PDB file of C-alpha atoms in Angstrom:
ATOM      1  CA  UNK A  13      86.738  96.720  40.692  1.00 51.00           C
ATOM      2  CA  UNK A  14      87.326  93.162  41.975  1.00 59.00           C
ATOM      3  CA  UNK A  15      90.961  94.768  42.752  1.00 61.00           C
ATOM      4  CA  UNK A  16      89.762  97.101  45.036  1.00 63.00           C
ATOM      5  CA  UNK A  17      87.669  95.295  46.798  1.00 59.00           C
ATOM      6  CA  UNK A  18      89.898  92.833  47.332  1.00 62.00           C
ATOM      7  CA  UNK A  19      92.861  95.782  48.261  1.00 67.00           C
ATOM      8  CA  UNK A  20      90.041  96.567  50.850  1.00 68.00           C
ATOM      9  CA  UNK A  21      89.078  93.493  51.912  1.00 67.00           C
ATOM     10  CA  UNK A  22      92.792  92.498  52.549  1.00 71.00           C
ATOM     11  CA  UNK A  23      93.313  95.977  54.398  1.00 70.00           C
ATOM     12  CA  UNK A  24      89.898  95.499  56.682  1.00 66.00           C
ATOM     13  CA  UNK A  25      91.573  92.195  58.052  1.00 65.00           C
ATOM     14  CA  UNK A  26      94.918  93.415  58.403  1.00 70.00           C
ATOM     15  CA  UNK A  27      93.769  96.143  60.563  1.00 66.00           C
ATOM     16  CA  UNK A  28      91.885  93.401  62.388  1.00 64.00           C
ATOM     17  CA  UNK A  29      94.529  91.406  63.182  1.00 66.00           C
ATOM     18  CA  UNK A  30      96.435  94.542  64.704  1.00 61.00           C
ATOM     19  CA  UNK A  31      93.606  95.313  66.770  1.00 49.00           C
ATOM     20  CA  UNK A  32      93.498  92.186  68.177  1.00 52.00           C
ATOM     21  CA  UNK A  33      97.370  92.044  68.490  1.00 54.00           C
ATOM     22  CA  UNK A  34      97.284  95.278  70.305  1.00 49.00           C
ATOM     23  CA  UNK A  35      94.594  94.215  72.603  1.00 49.00           C
ATOM     24  CA  UNK A  36      96.453  91.232  73.563  1.00 48.00           C
ATOM     25  CA  UNK A  37      99.988  92.632  74.316  1.00 49.00           C
ATOM     26  CA  UNK A  38      97.581  95.255  76.280  1.00 44.00           C
ATOM     27  CA  UNK A  39      96.133  92.153  78.425  1.00 43.00           C
ATOM     28  CA  UNK A  40      99.282  90.327  78.623  1.00 49.00           C
ATOM     29  CA  UNK A  41     101.828  93.052  79.143  1.00 49.00           C
ATOM     30  CA  UNK A  42      99.094  94.848  81.855  1.00 56.00           C
ATOM     31  CA  UNK A  43      98.702  91.420  83.158  1.00 90.00           C
ATOM     32  CA  UNK A  44     102.028  91.184  84.059  1.00 95.00           C
ATOM     33  CA  UNK A  45     102.498  94.826  85.953  1.00 96.00           C
ATOM     34  CA  UNK A  46      99.768  94.152  87.686  1.00 95.00           C
ATOM     35  CA  UNK A  47     100.455  90.446  89.295  1.00 97.00           C
ATOM     36  CA  UNK A  48     103.886  91.447  89.907  1.00 98.00           C
ATOM     37  CA  UNK A  49     102.921  94.379  91.846  1.00 97.00           C
ATOM     38  CA  UNK A  50     100.249  92.555  93.559  1.00 97.00           C
ATOM     39  CA  UNK A  51     102.882  89.773  94.369  1.00 97.00           C
ATOM     40  CA  UNK A  52     105.009  92.529  95.837  1.00 98.00           C
ATOM     41  CA  UNK A  53     103.103  94.726  97.491  1.00 97.00           C
ATOM     42  CA  UNK A  54     102.311  91.821 100.371  1.00 96.00           C
ATOM     43  CA  UNK A  55     105.841  91.693 100.806  1.00 97.00           C
ATOM     44  CA  UNK A  56     107.175  95.360 100.362  1.00 97.00           C
ATOM     45  CA  UNK A  57     104.270  96.704 102.518  1.00 94.00           C
ATOM     46  CA  UNK A  58     104.122  94.148 105.063  1.00 92.00           C
ATOM     47  CA  UNK A  59     107.728  95.224 105.985  1.00 91.00           C
ATOM     48  CA  UNK A  60     109.276  98.124 108.247  1.00 89.00           C
ATOM     49  CA  UNK A  61     112.463  98.386 106.457  1.00 95.00           C
ATOM     50  CA  UNK A  62     112.531 100.683 103.159  1.00 97.00           C
ATOM     51  CA  UNK A  63     112.658  98.367 100.300  1.00 98.00           C
ATOM     52  CA  UNK A  64     112.050  98.585  96.235  1.00 98.00           C
ATOM     53  CA  UNK A  65     112.433  96.463  93.047  1.00 98.00           C
ATOM     54  CA  UNK A  66     112.809  96.761  89.914  1.00 98.00           C
ATOM     55  CA  UNK A  67     112.749  93.755  86.940  1.00 98.00           C
ATOM     56  CA  UNK A  68     113.182  94.329  83.470  1.00 98.00           C
ATOM     57  CA  UNK A  69     111.570  91.404  81.146  1.00 97.00           C
ATOM     58  CA  UNK A  70     113.147  91.149  77.673  1.00 97.00           C
ATOM     59  CA  UNK A  71     109.721  89.781  76.193  1.00 94.00           C
ATOM     60  CA  UNK A  72     108.031  92.533  77.669  1.00 95.00           C
ATOM     61  CA  UNK A  73     110.843  95.505  76.795  1.00 95.00           C
ATOM     62  CA  UNK A  74     109.353  96.710  80.220  1.00 96.00           C
ATOM     63  CA  UNK A  75     110.889  97.597  83.595  1.00 97.00           C
ATOM     64  CA  UNK A  76     108.431  96.961  86.414  1.00 98.00           C
ATOM     65  CA  UNK A  77     109.054  98.525  89.899  1.00 98.00           C
ATOM     66  CA  UNK A  78     107.621  98.669  93.325  1.00 98.00           C
ATOM     67  CA  UNK A  79     108.532 100.174  96.795  1.00 98.00           C
ATOM     68  CA  UNK A  80     107.095 101.708  99.697  1.00 97.00           C
ATOM     69  CA  UNK A  81     109.728 104.609  99.721  1.00 97.00           C
ATOM     70  CA  UNK A  82     109.356 106.592  97.098  1.00 97.00           C
ATOM     71  CA  UNK A  83     111.459 108.251  96.426  1.00 96.00           C
ATOM     72  CA  UNK A  84     114.555 107.055  98.363  1.00 97.00           C
ATOM     73  CA  UNK A  85     117.925 106.689  97.591  1.00 98.00           C
ATOM     74  CA  UNK A  86     119.397 103.469  98.477  1.00 98.00           C
ATOM     75  CA  UNK A  87     123.235 103.374  99.964  1.00 98.00           C
ATOM     76  CA  UNK A  88     125.022 100.851  97.100  1.00 98.00           C
ATOM     77  CA  UNK A  89     126.977  98.976  99.337  1.00 98.00           C
ATOM     78  CA  UNK A  90     129.215  96.507  97.111  1.00 98.00           C
ATOM     79  CA  UNK A  91     126.661  96.488  94.462  1.00 98.00           C
ATOM     80  CA  UNK A  92     128.747  99.369  92.480  1.00 98.00           C
ATOM     81  CA  UNK A  93     131.421  97.118  92.381  1.00 98.00           C
ATOM     82  CA  UNK A  94     129.458  96.115  89.111  1.00 98.00           C
ATOM     83  CA  UNK A  95     129.237  99.991  87.986  1.00 98.00           C
ATOM     84  CA  UNK A  96     133.057 100.378  89.039  1.00 98.00           C
ATOM     85  CA  UNK A  97     134.074  96.600  86.378  1.00 98.00           C
ATOM     86  CA  UNK A  98     131.933  98.363  83.545  1.00 98.00           C
ATOM     87  CA  UNK A  99     133.277 102.004  83.869  1.00 98.00           C
ATOM     88  CA  UNK A 100     136.980 100.834  83.996  1.00 98.00           C
ATOM     89  CA  UNK A 101     136.276  98.168  81.330  1.00 98.00           C
ATOM     90  CA  UNK A 102     134.749 100.842  79.143  1.00 98.00           C
ATOM     91  CA  UNK A 103     137.254 103.481  80.334  1.00 98.00           C
ATOM     92  CA  UNK A 104     140.406 100.903  78.921  1.00 98.00           C
ATOM     93  CA  UNK A 105     138.662  99.600  75.774  1.00 97.00           C
ATOM     94  CA  UNK A 106     138.168  96.154  77.338  1.00 97.00           C
ATOM     95  CA  UNK A 107     141.832  95.925  78.055  1.00 96.00           C
ATOM     96  CA  UNK A 108     142.736  95.129  81.627  1.00 98.00           C
ATOM     97  CA  UNK A 109     146.218  94.494  82.983  1.00 98.00           C
ATOM     98  CA  UNK A 110     146.983  91.118  84.929  1.00 98.00           C
ATOM     99  CA  UNK A 111     146.836  93.019  87.858  1.00 98.00           C
ATOM    100  CA  UNK A 112     143.035  94.463  87.555  1.00 98.00           C
ATOM    101  CA  UNK A 113     141.749  91.396  86.156  1.00 98.00           C
ATOM    102  CA  UNK A 114     142.988  89.495  89.008  1.00 98.00           C
ATOM    103  CA  UNK A 115     141.412  91.938  91.414  1.00 98.00           C
ATOM    104  CA  UNK A 116     138.380  92.399  89.203  1.00 98.00           C
ATOM    105  CA  UNK A 117     137.828  88.817  89.424  1.00 98.00           C
ATOM    106  CA  UNK A 118     138.246  89.315  93.637  1.00 98.00           C
ATOM    107  CA  UNK A 119     136.107  92.292  93.666  1.00 98.00           C
ATOM    108  CA  UNK A 120     133.152  90.858  92.180  1.00 98.00           C
ATOM    109  CA  UNK A 121     133.755  86.801  93.200  1.00 98.00           C
ATOM    110  CA  UNK A 122     134.620  87.643  96.716  1.00 97.00           C
ATOM    111  CA  UNK A 123     133.316  91.343  97.336  1.00 98.00           C
ATOM    112  CA  UNK A 124     137.166  91.905  98.173  1.00 98.00           C
ATOM    113  CA  UNK A 125     137.087  95.852  99.245  1.00 98.00           C
ATOM    114  CA  UNK A 126     140.483  96.621  98.719  1.00 98.00           C
ATOM    115  CA  UNK A 127     140.379  95.056  95.330  1.00 98.00           C
ATOM    116  CA  UNK A 128     137.628  97.483  94.896  1.00 98.00           C
ATOM    117  CA  UNK A 129     139.393 100.372  95.998  1.00 98.00           C
ATOM    118  CA  UNK A 130     142.250  99.565  93.895  1.00 98.00           C
ATOM    119  CA  UNK A 131     140.172  99.451  90.893  1.00 98.00           C
ATOM    120  CA  UNK A 132     137.443 102.673  92.132  1.00 98.00           C
ATOM    121  CA  UNK A 133     141.490 104.624  91.713  1.00 98.00           C
ATOM    122  CA  UNK A 134     141.737 103.603  88.265  1.00 98.00           C
ATOM    123  CA  UNK A 135     138.492 104.216  87.357  1.00 98.00           C
ATOM    124  CA  UNK A 136     139.323 107.775  88.369  1.00 98.00           C
ATOM    125  CA  UNK A 137     137.362 107.868  92.025  1.00 98.00           C
ATOM    126  CA  UNK A 138     133.981 109.904  92.609  1.00 98.00           C
ATOM    127  CA  UNK A 139     134.865 111.684  89.369  1.00 98.00           C
ATOM    128  CA  UNK A 140     135.095 108.252  87.683  1.00 98.00           C
ATOM    129  CA  UNK A 141     132.152 106.446  88.996  1.00 98.00           C
ATOM    130  CA  UNK A 142     129.784 109.504  88.522  1.00 98.00           C
ATOM    131  CA  UNK A 143     130.675 109.605  85.125  1.00 98.00           C
ATOM    132  CA  UNK A 144     130.214 105.621  84.256  1.00 98.00           C
ATOM    133  CA  UNK A 145     126.414 106.226  86.368  1.00 98.00           C
ATOM    134  CA  UNK A 146     125.648 109.310  83.674  1.00 98.00           C
ATOM    135  CA  UNK A 147     127.080 107.077  80.183  1.00 98.00           C
ATOM    136  CA  UNK A 148     125.068 104.340  81.696  1.00 98.00           C
ATOM    137  CA  UNK A 149     121.493 106.526  81.740  1.00 98.00           C
ATOM    138  CA  UNK A 150     121.817 105.897  85.839  1.00 98.00           C
ATOM    139  CA  UNK A 151     120.029 109.650  86.325  1.00 98.00           C
ATOM    140  CA  UNK A 152     119.053 109.088  89.581  1.00 98.00           C
ATOM    141  CA  UNK A 153     122.292 107.511  91.120  1.00 98.00           C
ATOM    142  CA  UNK A 154     125.629 109.880  92.672  1.00 98.00           C
ATOM    143  CA  UNK A 155     128.691 108.700  93.075  1.00 98.00           C
ATOM    144  CA  UNK A 156     130.535 109.096  96.174  1.00 98.00           C
ATOM    145  CA  UNK A 157     134.254 109.240  97.364  1.00 98.00           C
ATOM    146  CA  UNK A 158     133.547 106.170  99.208  1.00 98.00           C
ATOM    147  CA  UNK A 159     132.085 103.934  96.966  1.00 98.00           C
ATOM    148  CA  UNK A 160     130.236 101.983  98.991  1.00 98.00           C
ATOM    149  CA  UNK A 161     127.897 105.187 100.607  1.00 98.00           C
ATOM    150  CA  UNK A 162     127.248 106.114  96.864  1.00 98.00           C
ATOM    151  CA  UNK A 163     123.163 106.091  96.160  1.00 98.00           C
ATOM    152  CA  UNK A 164     120.946 104.702  93.507  1.00 98.00           C
ATOM    153  CA  UNK A 165     117.610 103.567  92.305  1.00 98.00           C
ATOM    154  CA  UNK A 166     117.381  99.925  91.416  1.00 98.00           C
ATOM    155  CA  UNK A 167     115.813 100.896  88.226  1.00 98.00           C
ATOM    156  CA  UNK A 168     119.266 102.397  87.502  1.00 98.00           C
ATOM    157  CA  UNK A 169     120.949  99.879  88.384  1.00 98.00           C
ATOM    158  CA  UNK A 170     118.581  97.384  85.929  1.00 98.00           C
ATOM    159  CA  UNK A 171     119.728 100.125  83.187  1.00 98.00           C
ATOM    160  CA  UNK A 172     123.059  98.846  83.718  1.00 98.00           C
ATOM    161  CA  UNK A 173     122.154  95.473  84.352  1.00 98.00           C
ATOM    162  CA  UNK A 174     120.888  95.606  80.384  1.00 98.00           C
ATOM    163  CA  UNK A 175     123.630  96.746  79.445  1.00 98.00           C
ATOM    164  CA  UNK A 176     125.467  93.883  80.853  1.00 98.00           C
ATOM    165  CA  UNK A 177     123.168  91.314  79.749  1.00 98.00           C
ATOM    166  CA  UNK A 178     121.080  92.451  76.961  1.00 98.00           C
ATOM    167  CA  UNK A 179     122.046  95.042  73.733  1.00 96.00           C
ATOM    168  CA  UNK A 180     124.629  97.786  74.958  1.00 98.00           C
ATOM    169  CA  UNK A 181     126.069 100.572  72.747  1.00 97.00           C
ATOM    170  CA  UNK A 182     128.864 100.819  75.761  1.00 98.00           C
ATOM    171  CA  UNK A 183     130.048  97.642  76.212  1.00 98.00           C
ATOM    172  CA  UNK A 184     131.150  95.169  73.556  1.00 98.00           C
ATOM    173  CA  UNK A 185     130.639  91.724  73.628  1.00 98.00           C
ATOM    174  CA  UNK A 186     133.609  90.301  75.302  1.00 98.00           C
ATOM    175  CA  UNK A 187     133.113  93.415  78.443  1.00 98.00           C
ATOM    176  CA  UNK A 188     129.458  92.044  78.408  1.00 98.00           C
ATOM    177  CA  UNK A 189     130.981  87.862  78.732  1.00 98.00           C
ATOM    178  CA  UNK A 190     133.551  88.854  80.846  1.00 98.00           C
ATOM    179  CA  UNK A 191     131.380  90.747  83.923  1.00 98.00           C
ATOM    180  CA  UNK A 192     128.990  87.809  83.194  1.00 98.00           C
ATOM    181  CA  UNK A 193     131.170  85.382  83.417  1.00 98.00           C
ATOM    182  CA  UNK A 194     132.495  86.704  86.940  1.00 98.00           C
ATOM    183  CA  UNK A 195     128.906  87.130  88.530  1.00 98.00           C
ATOM    184  CA  UNK A 196     127.809  84.093  87.755  1.00 98.00           C
ATOM    185  CA  UNK A 197     131.035  82.390  89.787  1.00 97.00           C
ATOM    186  CA  UNK A 198     130.265  84.600  93.411  1.00 97.00           C
ATOM    187  CA  UNK A 199     131.915  82.230  96.314  1.00 97.00           C
ATOM    188  CA  UNK A 200     129.357  80.080  98.182  1.00 94.00           C
ATOM    189  CA  UNK A 201     129.000  82.812 100.784  1.00 93.00           C
ATOM    190  CA  UNK A 202     127.822  85.303  98.275  1.00 93.00           C
ATOM    191  CA  UNK A 203     125.349  82.743  96.937  1.00 92.00           C
ATOM    192  CA  UNK A 204     122.292  84.545  98.573  1.00 97.00           C
ATOM    193  CA  UNK A 205     119.635  87.123  97.123  1.00 98.00           C
ATOM    194  CA  UNK A 206     118.094  87.446  93.829  1.00 98.00           C
ATOM    195  CA  UNK A 207     119.109  83.941  93.306  1.00 97.00           C
ATOM    196  CA  UNK A 208     116.303  82.111  95.472  1.00 97.00           C
ATOM    197  CA  UNK A 209     115.258  78.480  94.666  1.00 94.00           C
ATOM    198  CA  UNK A 210     117.320  79.569  90.547  1.00 94.00           C
ATOM    199  CA  UNK A 211     120.251  77.555  89.484  1.00 93.00           C
ATOM    200  CA  UNK A 212     121.042  79.987  86.575  1.00 96.00           C
ATOM    201  CA  UNK A 213     122.155  83.342  87.760  1.00 98.00           C
ATOM    202  CA  UNK A 214     124.671  86.220  87.767  1.00 98.00           C
ATOM    203  CA  UNK A 215     124.435  87.949  91.265  1.00 98.00           C
ATOM    204  CA  UNK A 216     126.273  90.967  93.114  1.00 98.00           C
ATOM    205  CA  UNK A 217     125.276  91.308  96.605  1.00 98.00           C
ATOM    206  CA  UNK A 218     125.664  94.314  98.978  1.00 98.00           C
ATOM    207  CA  UNK A 219     125.376  94.603 102.805  1.00 98.00           C
ATOM    208  CA  UNK A 220     126.437  97.079 104.987  1.00 97.00           C
ATOM    209  CA  UNK A 221     125.203  98.492 108.830  1.00 97.00           C
ATOM    210  CA  UNK A 222     125.470 102.323 108.699  1.00 95.00           C
ATOM    211  CA  UNK A 223     124.416 105.276 110.656  1.00 92.00           C
ATOM    212  CA  UNK A 224     120.105 105.432 110.565  1.00 89.00           C
ATOM    213  CA  UNK A 225     120.028 103.182 107.374  1.00 85.00           C
ATOM    214  CA  UNK A 226     121.090 100.600 109.507  1.00 93.00           C
ATOM    215  CA  UNK A 227     120.995  97.571 107.952  1.00 97.00           C
ATOM    216  CA  UNK A 228     121.636  98.171 104.087  1.00 98.00           C
ATOM    217  CA  UNK A 229     121.258  94.776 102.334  1.00 98.00           C
ATOM    218  CA  UNK A 230     120.681  94.632  98.383  1.00 98.00           C
ATOM    219  CA  UNK A 231     121.214  92.583  95.302  1.00 98.00           C
ATOM    220  CA  UNK A 232     121.408  92.414  91.947  1.00 98.00           C
ATOM    221  CA  UNK A 233     121.587  90.144  88.823  1.00 98.00           C
ATOM    222  CA  UNK A 234     120.496  88.429  86.212  1.00 98.00           C
ATOM    223  CA  UNK A 235     118.291  85.269  86.211  1.00 98.00           C
ATOM    224  CA  UNK A 236     116.912  82.777  83.454  1.00 96.00           C
ATOM    225  CA  UNK A 237     114.528  80.035  84.318  1.00 93.00           C
ATOM    226  CA  UNK A 238     114.842  76.125  83.440  1.00 89.00           C
ATOM    227  CA  UNK A 239     112.040  76.785  80.636  1.00 90.00           C
ATOM    228  CA  UNK A 240     113.938  79.751  78.942  1.00 90.00           C
ATOM    229  CA  UNK A 241     112.602  83.120  80.462  1.00 94.00           C
ATOM    230  CA  UNK A 242     115.347  85.286  82.197  1.00 97.00           C
ATOM    231  CA  UNK A 243     114.900  89.186  83.649  1.00 98.00           C
ATOM    232  CA  UNK A 244     117.461  91.333  84.935  1.00 98.00           C
ATOM    233  CA  UNK A 245     116.739  92.807  88.486  1.00 98.00           C
ATOM    234  CA  UNK A 246     117.613  94.805  91.496  1.00 98.00           C
ATOM    235  CA  UNK A 247     116.179  94.551  95.137  1.00 98.00           C
ATOM    236  CA  UNK A 248     117.144  97.276  97.912  1.00 98.00           C
ATOM    237  CA  UNK A 249     116.677  97.055 101.279  1.00 98.00           C
ATOM    238  CA  UNK A 250     117.358  99.518 103.933  1.00 97.00           C
ATOM    239  CA  UNK A 251     117.147 100.201 107.752  1.00 96.00           C
ATOM    240  CA  UNK A 252     116.852  96.266 108.805  1.00 96.00           C
ATOM    241  CA  UNK A 253     117.552  95.476 111.676  1.00 95.00           C
ATOM    242  CA  UNK A 254     119.844  92.560 111.208  1.00 96.00           C
ATOM    243  CA  UNK A 255     121.413  91.543 107.960  1.00 97.00           C
ATOM    244  CA  UNK A 256     119.539  88.508 108.135  1.00 97.00           C
ATOM    245  CA  UNK A 257     116.050  90.546 107.993  1.00 96.00           C
ATOM    246  CA  UNK A 258     117.538  92.288 104.621  1.00 97.00           C
ATOM    247  CA  UNK A 259     117.941  88.704 103.053  1.00 97.00           C
ATOM    248  CA  UNK A 260     114.575  86.957 104.037  1.00 97.00           C
ATOM    249  CA  UNK A 261     112.776  90.461 102.312  1.00 98.00           C
ATOM    250  CA  UNK A 262     114.992  90.171  99.236  1.00 98.00           C
ATOM    251  CA  UNK A 263     114.465  86.498  98.765  1.00 98.00           C
ATOM    252  CA  UNK A 264     110.683  86.283  99.796  1.00 98.00           C
ATOM    253  CA  UNK A 265     110.749  88.831  96.489  1.00 98.00           C
ATOM    254  CA  UNK A 266     113.341  86.751  94.366  1.00 98.00           C
ATOM    255  CA  UNK A 267     110.906  83.770  94.680  1.00 97.00           C
ATOM    256  CA  UNK A 268     107.589  85.321  93.682  1.00 97.00           C
ATOM    257  CA  UNK A 269     109.620  86.923  90.800  1.00 98.00           C
ATOM    258  CA  UNK A 270     110.828  83.865  89.722  1.00 97.00           C
ATOM    259  CA  UNK A 271     107.281  82.037  89.799  1.00 94.00           C
ATOM    260  CA  UNK A 272     105.521  84.693  87.894  1.00 96.00           C
ATOM    261  CA  UNK A 273     108.061  85.289  85.302  1.00 94.00           C
ATOM    262  CA  UNK A 274     108.594  81.504  84.392  1.00 83.00           C
TER     263      UNK A 274
END
């Protein structure tokens, strides 16, 4: 009887602990979601442009997102260069020629378009890029012959970024480190966007003035705060009247995100 009583008491306390942990988890994770969306919406819904953001937290294993344009697909502009490099590394089992490595450095660090076109062709053009999107589970992304006009969503880009900065079944650790190194060493004139108020980050930006979309201004990457917290983040905008307008919106979102993720 005594043994049975002890076992029941132990089971009772285990259940109580699990319930407390579950309540704590719901409060913590739900609280972060509500706090992020509240802060983001103050920026997003005061903008006349299309804006969308997605952030992944490795602490909660959740992707948080918000937009004022539900269902909208954004042109990637130069942010697609990260996918092109990731796809090429996967296709070639992590082995780039010296020439390809030189082009990759120019593509990511300097956002060189000619280098990108050469590597895009090596990947297999539109078909190769679409295959890359599919491999990384980017189901809302569509490749175009003009690589900069490919379309995507922030959530899809976060899926790609998570394969670079966290666990991946597609990229090797060497591939991840290689992309991370390039994105962590962009030229000074490329350093704006999701890096706002941060000193440890990896980034790739995109911008293009095109047709009805007007100024598309985008920024994707990874941020690590001084207290050790980190996250991946993607922000896309279009229909901006100027490039500076898009930059300002992105950096406003980046700053409030950083403060809440610390």
